[in-house]
Amino acid sequence: MIQYRVLMLDRRSLALLPLVLALALTACAGRGGIPREPFPDVPVPASFVPYSDGWVRIRSNQADVARLIYMTQLNVEGAAAAMQELLLGNGWTLLLTNRTATPDGYKLTVQDFSKGADTIRATAREGANATHVDLSVARITRR
């Protein structure tokens, strides 16, 4: 006759089992959400907080594009100046700055940068509680 050993757990062990499994699975899971700085030469000011699960990054053999969304307590002009200073310091060239307002009266600043064939559009839009910053990055994949 063959005997099987059965793992016997007392009540305390059974109560702790879900917690141990949850911690183990959490440790293995990757951090979801927007990466802070997905490109090494596209720095993001420390005051910009990654925001929204609406960000996207698409990579192919020809291009690497991303839309990154941040919130900041800086005003629109301060957010635009912070982005401009960091990007110019990393070799990007400012092509265009356009200041306007949305139809509902919020301030809006759009800045276009280039570095070779790569481009960035930084849009800072005033909101009710914070400034919304949208970075659209398009990079040509170099072979």
Coordinates of N, CA, C and O in Angstrom, one line a residue:
M1 N 0.8 -1.2 0.0 CA 0.0 0.0 0.0 C 0.9 1.2 0.0 O 1.9 1.3 0.7
I2 N 0.5 2.2 -0.8 CA 1.3 3.5 -0.9 C 0.7 4.5 0.0 O -0.5 4.7 -0.1
Q3 N 1.5 5.2 0.7 CA 1.0 6.3 1.6 C 1.4 7.6 1.0 O 2.5 7.8 0.5
Y4 N 0.5 8.5 1.0 CA 0.8 9.9 0.5 C 0.9 10.8 1.7 O 0.0 10.7 2.6
R5 N 1.8 11.7 1.6 CA 1.9 12.7 2.7 C 1.1 13.9 2.2 O 1.4 14.4 1.1
V6 N 0.3 14.3 3.0 CA -0.6 15.5 2.7 C -0.1 16.6 3.5 O 0.2 16.5 4.7
L7 N 0.1 17.8 2.9 CA 0.5 19.0 3.6 C -0.6 19.4 4.5 O -1.7 19.8 4.0
M8 N -0.4 19.4 5.7 CA -1.5 19.8 6.7 C -1.1 21.2 7.2 O 0.0 21.4 7.7
L9 N -2.0 22.1 7.1 CA -1.8 23.5 7.6 C -2.8 23.8 8.7 O -4.0 23.4 8.6
D10 N -2.3 24.4 9.7 CA -3.2 24.7 10.8 C -3.9 26.0 10.4 O -3.7 26.6 9.4
R11 N -4.9 26.5 11.3 CA -5.7 27.6 10.9 C -4.9 28.9 10.7 O -5.2 29.7 9.9
R12 N -3.9 29.1 11.6 CA -3.1 30.3 11.4 C -2.4 30.3 10.1 O -2.3 31.4 9.4
S13 N -1.8 29.2 9.7 CA -1.1 29.1 8.4 C -2.1 29.4 7.2 O -1.8 30.0 6.3
L14 N -3.3 28.8 7.4 CA -4.3 29.0 6.3 C -4.7 30.5 6.2 O -5.0 31.0 5.1
A15 N -4.8 31.2 7.3 CA -5.1 32.6 7.3 C -4.1 33.4 6.7 O -4.3 34.4 6.1
L16 N -2.8 33.1 6.9 CA -1.7 33.8 6.3 C -1.4 33.5 4.9 O -0.7 34.3 4.2
L17 N -1.8 32.4 4.4 CA -1.5 32.0 3.0 C -1.9 33.0 2.0 O -1.1 33.4 1.1
P18 N -3.2 33.6 2.0 CA -3.5 34.6 1.0 C -2.6 35.8 1.0 O -2.3 36.4 0.0
L19 N -2.2 36.2 2.2 CA -1.4 37.4 2.4 C 0.0 37.1 1.8 O 0.5 37.9 1.0
V20 N 0.6 35.9 2.0 CA 1.9 35.6 1.5 C 1.8 35.5 0.0 O 2.7 36.0 -0.7
L21 N 0.7 34.9 -0.5 CA 0.6 34.8 -2.0 C 0.4 36.2 -2.6 O 1.0 36.5 -3.7
A22 N -0.3 37.0 -2.0 CA -0.5 38.4 -2.5 C 0.8 39.2 -2.6 O 1.1 39.8 -3.5
L23 N 1.6 39.1 -1.5 CA 2.9 39.7 -1.5 C 3.8 39.2 -2.5 O 4.5 39.9 -3.2
A24 N 3.8 37.9 -2.7 CA 4.7 37.3 -3.7 C 4.3 37.7 -5.1 O 5.2 38.0 -5.9
L25 N 3.0 37.7 -5.4 CA 2.6 38.1 -6.7 C 2.8 39.6 -7.0 O 3.1 40.0 -8.1
T26 N 2.6 40.4 -6.0 CA 2.9 41.9 -6.1 C 4.4 42.1 -6.4 O 4.7 43.0 -7.2
A27 N 5.2 41.4 -5.7 CA 6.7 41.6 -6.0 C 7.1 41.2 -7.4 O 8.0 41.8 -7.9
C28 N 6.3 40.3 -8.0 CA 6.7 39.8 -9.3 C 6.1 40.7 -10.4 O 6.5 40.8 -11.5
A29 N 5.0 41.4 -10.1 CA 4.3 42.3 -11.0 C 5.1 43.5 -11.4 O 5.8 44.1 -10.5
G30 N 5.1 43.9 -12.6 CA 5.8 45.2 -13.0 C 5.0 46.4 -12.6 O 3.8 46.3 -12.4
R31 N 5.6 47.5 -12.6 CA 4.9 48.7 -12.3 C 4.2 49.1 -13.5 O 4.7 49.4 -14.5
G32 N 2.9 49.3 -13.4 CA 2.1 49.7 -14.5 C 2.2 51.3 -14.6 O 2.8 51.9 -13.7
G33 N 1.6 51.8 -15.6 CA 1.6 53.3 -15.6 C 2.7 53.8 -16.5 O 3.5 53.1 -17.1
I34 N 2.7 55.1 -16.5 CA 3.7 55.9 -17.4 C 5.1 55.8 -16.8 O 5.3 55.9 -15.6
P35 N 6.0 55.5 -17.7 CA 7.4 55.6 -17.2 C 7.8 57.1 -17.0 O 7.4 58.0 -17.7
R36 N 8.6 57.3 -16.0 CA 9.0 58.7 -15.6 C 9.7 59.4 -16.8 O 9.4 60.5 -17.2
E37 N 10.8 58.8 -17.3 CA 11.6 59.3 -18.4 C 11.9 58.1 -19.3 O 13.0 57.5 -19.2
P38 N 11.1 57.9 -20.3 CA 11.3 56.7 -21.2 C 12.5 56.9 -22.2 O 13.0 55.9 -22.7
F39 N 12.9 58.1 -22.4 CA 14.0 58.4 -23.3 C 15.1 59.1 -22.5 O 14.9 60.0 -21.8
P40 N 16.3 58.6 -22.7 CA 17.4 59.2 -21.9 C 17.7 60.6 -22.2 O 18.2 61.3 -21.3
D41 N 17.5 61.1 -23.4 CA 17.7 62.5 -23.7 C 16.5 63.4 -23.7 O 16.5 64.5 -24.2
V42 N 15.4 62.9 -23.1 CA 14.2 63.7 -23.0 C 13.9 63.7 -21.5 O 13.1 63.0 -20.9
P43 N 14.6 64.7 -20.8 CA 14.4 64.8 -19.3 C 13.0 65.4 -19.0 O 12.5 66.2 -19.8
V44 N 12.5 65.1 -17.8 CA 11.3 65.6 -17.4 C 11.5 66.3 -16.0 O 12.2 65.8 -15.2
P45 N 11.1 67.5 -15.9 CA 11.3 68.3 -14.6 C 10.8 67.5 -13.4 O 9.8 66.7 -13.5
A46 N 11.5 67.6 -12.3 CA 11.1 66.9 -11.1 C 9.7 67.2 -10.6 O 9.1 66.4 -10.0
S47 N 9.2 68.4 -10.9 CA 7.8 68.8 -10.5 C 6.7 68.2 -11.3 O 5.6 68.3 -11.0
F48 N 7.1 67.5 -12.4 CA 6.1 66.8 -13.3 C 5.8 65.4 -12.7 O 6.7 64.6 -12.5
V49 N 4.5 65.2 -12.4 CA 4.1 63.9 -11.9 C 3.4 63.1 -13.0 O 2.5 63.6 -13.7
P50 N 3.9 61.9 -13.3 CA 3.2 61.1 -14.3 C 1.7 60.9 -14.0 O 1.4 60.7 -12.8
Y51 N 0.9 61.0 -15.0 CA -0.5 61.1 -14.8 C -1.2 60.3 -15.9 O -0.8 60.3 -17.1
S52 N -2.2 59.6 -15.6 CA -3.1 58.9 -16.5 C -2.6 57.6 -17.0 O -1.4 57.4 -17.2
D53 N -3.5 56.7 -17.3 CA -3.1 55.5 -17.9 C -3.4 55.6 -19.4 O -3.4 54.7 -20.2
G54 N -3.6 56.9 -19.9 CA -3.8 57.1 -21.3 C -2.5 57.3 -22.1 O -2.6 57.6 -23.3
W55 N -1.4 57.1 -21.4 CA -0.1 57.3 -22.1 C 0.1 56.1 -23.1 O -0.5 55.0 -22.9
V56 N 0.9 56.3 -24.1 CA 1.1 55.2 -25.1 C 2.5 55.4 -25.6 O 3.1 56.4 -25.7
R57 N 3.1 54.2 -25.9 CA 4.4 54.2 -26.6 C 4.4 53.0 -27.6 O 4.0 51.9 -27.3
I58 N 4.7 53.4 -28.8 CA 4.7 52.4 -29.9 C 6.1 52.3 -30.5 O 6.7 53.4 -30.9
R59 N 6.6 51.1 -30.6 CA 8.0 50.9 -31.2 C 7.8 50.1 -32.5 O 7.1 49.1 -32.5
S60 N 8.6 50.4 -33.5 CA 8.6 49.6 -34.7 C 10.1 49.7 -35.2 O 10.9 50.3 -34.6
N61 N 10.3 49.0 -36.3 CA 11.6 49.0 -36.9 C 12.0 50.4 -37.4 O 13.2 50.7 -37.5
Q62 N 11.0 51.2 -37.8 CA 11.3 52.5 -38.4 C 11.2 53.7 -37.4 O 11.8 54.7 -37.5
A63 N 10.4 53.5 -36.3 CA 10.1 54.7 -35.4 C 9.8 54.2 -34.0 O 9.4 53.1 -33.8
D64 N 10.0 55.2 -33.1 CA 9.6 55.0 -31.7 C 8.8 56.2 -31.3 O 9.4 57.3 -31.3
V65 N 7.5 56.1 -31.1 CA 6.7 57.3 -30.7 C 6.1 57.1 -29.4 O 5.8 55.9 -29.0
A66 N 5.8 58.2 -28.7 CA 5.2 58.1 -27.4 C 4.4 59.3 -27.1 O 4.7 60.4 -27.6
R67 N 3.3 59.2 -26.3 CA 2.5 60.3 -25.8 C 2.6 60.1 -24.3 O 2.1 59.1 -23.8
L68 N 3.2 61.1 -23.6 CA 3.4 61.0 -22.2 C 2.6 62.1 -21.5 O 2.6 63.3 -22.0
I69 N 1.9 61.8 -20.4 CA 1.0 62.8 -19.8 C 1.5 63.0 -18.4 O 1.7 62.1 -17.6
Y70 N 1.6 64.3 -18.0 CA 2.1 64.7 -16.7 C 1.2 65.8 -16.1 O 0.5 66.5 -16.9
M71 N 1.2 65.9 -14.8 CA 0.5 67.1 -14.1 C 1.6 67.8 -13.3 O 2.5 67.1 -12.8
T72 N 1.4 69.1 -13.1 CA 2.4 69.9 -12.3 C 1.6 71.0 -11.7 O 0.6 71.5 -12.2
Q73 N 2.2 71.5 -10.6 CA 1.7 72.7 -9.9 C 2.2 73.9 -10.5 O 1.8 75.0 -10.1
L74 N 3.2 73.8 -11.4 CA 3.7 75.0 -12.0 C 2.7 75.6 -12.9 O 1.8 74.9 -13.4
N75 N 2.7 76.9 -13.1 CA 1.8 77.5 -14.1 C 2.2 77.2 -15.5 O 3.3 76.6 -15.7
V76 N 1.4 77.5 -16.5 CA 1.7 77.2 -17.9 C 3.0 77.7 -18.3 O 3.8 77.0 -18.9
E77 N 3.3 79.0 -18.0 CA 4.6 79.6 -18.4 C 5.8 78.9 -17.7 O 6.8 78.6 -18.3
G78 N 5.6 78.6 -16.4 CA 6.7 77.9 -15.7 C 6.9 76.5 -16.2 O 8.1 76.0 -16.3
A79 N 5.9 75.7 -16.5 CA 6.0 74.4 -17.1 C 6.7 74.4 -18.4 O 7.6 73.6 -18.7
A80 N 6.3 75.4 -19.3 CA 6.9 75.5 -20.6 C 8.4 75.9 -20.5 O 9.3 75.3 -21.2
A81 N 8.7 76.8 -19.6 CA 10.1 77.2 -19.4 C 11.0 76.1 -18.8 O 12.1 75.9 -19.2
A82 N 10.4 75.3 -17.9 CA 11.2 74.2 -17.4 C 11.5 73.1 -18.4 O 12.6 72.6 -18.5
M83 N 10.5 72.8 -19.3 CA 10.7 71.8 -20.4 C 11.7 72.4 -21.4 O 12.6 71.7 -21.8
Q84 N 11.6 73.7 -21.7 CA 12.5 74.3 -22.7 C 13.9 74.2 -22.2 O 14.9 73.8 -22.9
E85 N 14.2 74.6 -20.9 CA 15.5 74.6 -20.3 C 16.1 73.2 -20.4 O 17.3 73.1 -20.8
L86 N 15.4 72.2 -20.0 CA 15.9 70.8 -19.9 C 16.2 70.3 -21.3 O 17.2 69.7 -21.6
L87 N 15.3 70.5 -22.3 CA 15.5 70.0 -23.6 C 16.6 70.7 -24.3 O 17.4 70.0 -25.0
L88 N 16.7 72.0 -24.2 CA 17.8 72.7 -24.9 C 19.1 72.3 -24.3 O 20.1 72.2 -25.0
G89 N 19.2 72.0 -23.0 CA 20.4 71.5 -22.4 C 20.8 70.1 -22.8 O 21.9 69.7 -22.6
N90 N 19.9 69.4 -23.4 CA 20.1 68.0 -23.9 C 20.2 68.0 -25.4 O 20.1 66.9 -26.0
G91 N 20.5 69.1 -26.0 CA 20.8 69.1 -27.5 C 19.6 69.3 -28.4 O 19.7 69.2 -29.6
W92 N 18.4 69.5 -27.9 CA 17.2 69.8 -28.7 C 17.2 71.2 -29.1 O 17.7 72.1 -28.4
T93 N 16.6 71.5 -30.3 CA 16.5 72.8 -30.8 C 15.0 73.2 -30.8 O 14.1 72.5 -31.2
L94 N 14.7 74.4 -30.2 CA 13.4 74.9 -30.2 C 13.0 75.5 -31.6 O 13.7 76.3 -32.1
L95 N 11.9 74.9 -32.1 CA 11.5 75.4 -33.5 C 10.3 76.4 -33.4 O 10.2 77.3 -34.2
L96 N 9.4 76.2 -32.4 CA 8.2 77.0 -32.3 C 7.7 77.1 -30.9 O 7.7 76.1 -30.2
T97 N 7.2 78.3 -30.6 CA 6.5 78.4 -29.3 C 5.2 79.2 -29.7 O 5.3 80.2 -30.3
N98 N 4.1 78.6 -29.3 CA 2.8 79.3 -29.6 C 2.0 79.3 -28.3 O 1.7 78.3 -27.7
R99 N 1.6 80.6 -27.9 CA 0.8 80.8 -26.7 C -0.6 81.2 -27.1 O -0.7 82.1 -27.9
T100 N -1.6 80.5 -26.6 CA -2.9 80.9 -26.9 C -3.8 80.5 -25.7 O -3.3 80.3 -24.6
A101 N -5.1 80.4 -25.9 CA -6.0 80.0 -24.9 C -7.0 79.0 -25.5 O -7.3 79.0 -26.7
T102 N -7.5 78.1 -24.6 CA -8.6 77.2 -25.1 C -9.9 77.9 -25.2 O -10.0 79.0 -24.7
P103 N -10.9 77.3 -25.9 CA -12.2 78.0 -26.0 C -12.8 78.4 -24.7 O -13.6 79.3 -24.6
D104 N -12.5 77.6 -23.6 CA -13.1 77.9 -22.3 C -12.2 78.9 -21.5 O -12.4 79.1 -20.3
G105 N -11.2 79.4 -22.1 CA -10.4 80.5 -21.5 C -9.1 80.1 -20.7 O -8.4 80.9 -20.2
Y106 N -8.8 78.8 -20.8 CA -7.5 78.3 -20.1 C -6.3 78.6 -21.0 O -6.4 78.5 -22.2
K107 N -5.2 79.0 -20.3 CA -4.0 79.2 -21.1 C -3.4 77.9 -21.7 O -3.6 76.9 -21.1
L108 N -2.8 78.1 -22.8 CA -2.2 76.9 -23.5 C -0.9 77.4 -24.2 O -0.8 78.4 -24.8
T109 N 0.2 76.6 -24.0 CA 1.4 76.8 -24.7 C 1.9 75.6 -25.4 O 1.9 74.5 -24.8
V110 N 2.2 75.7 -26.7 CA 2.7 74.6 -27.5 C 4.1 74.9 -27.9 O 4.4 76.0 -28.4
Q111 N 5.0 74.0 -27.7 CA 6.4 74.1 -28.1 C 6.8 72.9 -28.9 O 6.5 71.8 -28.6
D112 N 7.5 73.2 -30.1 CA 8.0 72.1 -30.9 C 9.5 72.1 -30.8 O 10.1 73.2 -31.0
F113 N 10.1 71.0 -30.7 CA 11.6 70.8 -30.6 C 12.0 69.8 -31.6 O 11.2 68.9 -32.0
S114 N 13.3 69.9 -32.1 CA 13.8 68.9 -33.0 C 15.2 68.6 -32.6 O 15.9 69.4 -32.0
K115 N 15.7 67.4 -33.0 CA 17.0 66.9 -32.8 C 17.3 65.9 -33.9 O 16.8 64.8 -33.9
G116 N 17.9 66.4 -35.0 CA 18.0 65.6 -36.2 C 16.6 65.4 -36.8 O 15.9 66.3 -37.0
A117 N 16.3 64.1 -37.0 CA 15.0 63.8 -37.5 C 13.9 63.6 -36.4 O 12.7 63.4 -36.7
D118 N 14.3 63.6 -35.2 CA 13.4 63.4 -34.0 C 12.7 64.7 -33.7 O 13.3 65.8 -33.8
T119 N 11.5 64.5 -33.2 CA 10.7 65.7 -32.8 C 10.0 65.5 -31.5 O 9.7 64.3 -31.1
I120 N 9.7 66.6 -30.8 CA 9.0 66.6 -29.6 C 8.0 67.8 -29.6 O 8.4 68.9 -30.0
R121 N 6.7 67.5 -29.3 CA 5.8 68.6 -29.1 C 5.4 68.6 -27.6 O 4.9 67.6 -27.1
A122 N 5.6 69.7 -27.0 CA 5.3 69.8 -25.5 C 4.1 70.8 -25.5 O 4.2 71.9 -25.9
T123 N 3.0 70.3 -24.9 CA 1.8 71.1 -24.7 C 1.5 71.3 -23.2 O 1.4 70.3 -22.5
A124 N 1.5 72.5 -22.8 CA 1.2 72.8 -21.4 C -0.2 73.5 -21.4 O -0.3 74.6 -22.0
R125 N -1.1 72.9 -20.7 CA -2.5 73.4 -20.7 C -2.9 73.7 -19.2 O -2.9 72.8 -18.4
E126 N -3.4 74.9 -19.0 CA -3.9 75.3 -17.7 C -5.1 74.5 -17.4 O -6.0 74.3 -18.2
G127 N -5.2 74.0 -16.1 CA -6.4 73.3 -15.7 C -7.0 74.0 -14.4 O -6.4 74.9 -13.9
A128 N -8.1 73.4 -13.9 CA -8.7 74.0 -12.7 C -7.8 73.9 -11.5 O -7.8 74.8 -10.7
N129 N -7.1 72.8 -11.4 CA -6.3 72.5 -10.2 C -4.8 72.4 -10.4 O -4.1 72.4 -9.5
A130 N -4.4 72.1 -11.7 CA -3.0 71.9 -12.0 C -2.8 72.1 -13.5 O -3.8 72.2 -14.2
T131 N -1.6 72.2 -13.9 CA -1.2 72.3 -15.3 C -1.0 70.9 -15.9 O -0.3 70.1 -15.3
H132 N -1.7 70.6 -17.0 CA -1.6 69.4 -17.7 C -0.5 69.5 -18.8 O -0.5 70.4 -19.6
V133 N 0.5 68.6 -18.8 CA 1.6 68.6 -19.7 C 1.5 67.4 -20.6 O 1.5 66.3 -20.0
D134 N 1.5 67.5 -21.9 CA 1.4 66.4 -22.8 C 2.7 66.5 -23.7 O 2.9 67.5 -24.3
L135 N 3.5 65.4 -23.6 CA 4.7 65.3 -24.5 C 4.4 64.3 -25.6 O 4.1 63.1 -25.3
S136 N 4.6 64.7 -26.8 CA 4.5 63.8 -28.0 C 5.8 63.7 -28.6 O 6.4 64.7 -29.0
V137 N 6.4 62.5 -28.5 CA 7.8 62.2 -28.9 C 7.8 61.3 -30.1 O 7.1 60.3 -30.1
A138 N 8.5 61.7 -31.2 CA 8.6 60.9 -32.4 C 10.1 60.7 -32.7 O 10.8 61.7 -33.0
R139 N 10.6 59.5 -32.7 CA 12.0 59.2 -33.0 C 12.1 58.3 -34.2 O 11.4 57.3 -34.3
I140 N 13.0 58.6 -35.1 CA 13.3 57.7 -36.2 C 14.3 56.7 -35.7 O 15.4 57.1 -35.1
T141 N 14.0 55.4 -35.9 CA 15.0 54.4 -35.4 C 16.2 54.4 -36.3 O 16.1 54.3 -37.6
R142 N 17.3 54.5 -35.7 CA 18.6 54.5 -36.5 C 19.1 53.1 -36.7 O 19.2 52.3 -35.7
R143 N 19.5 52.8 -37.9 CA 20.1 51.4 -38.1 C 21.5 51.5 -38.2 O 22.2 52.3 -38.6

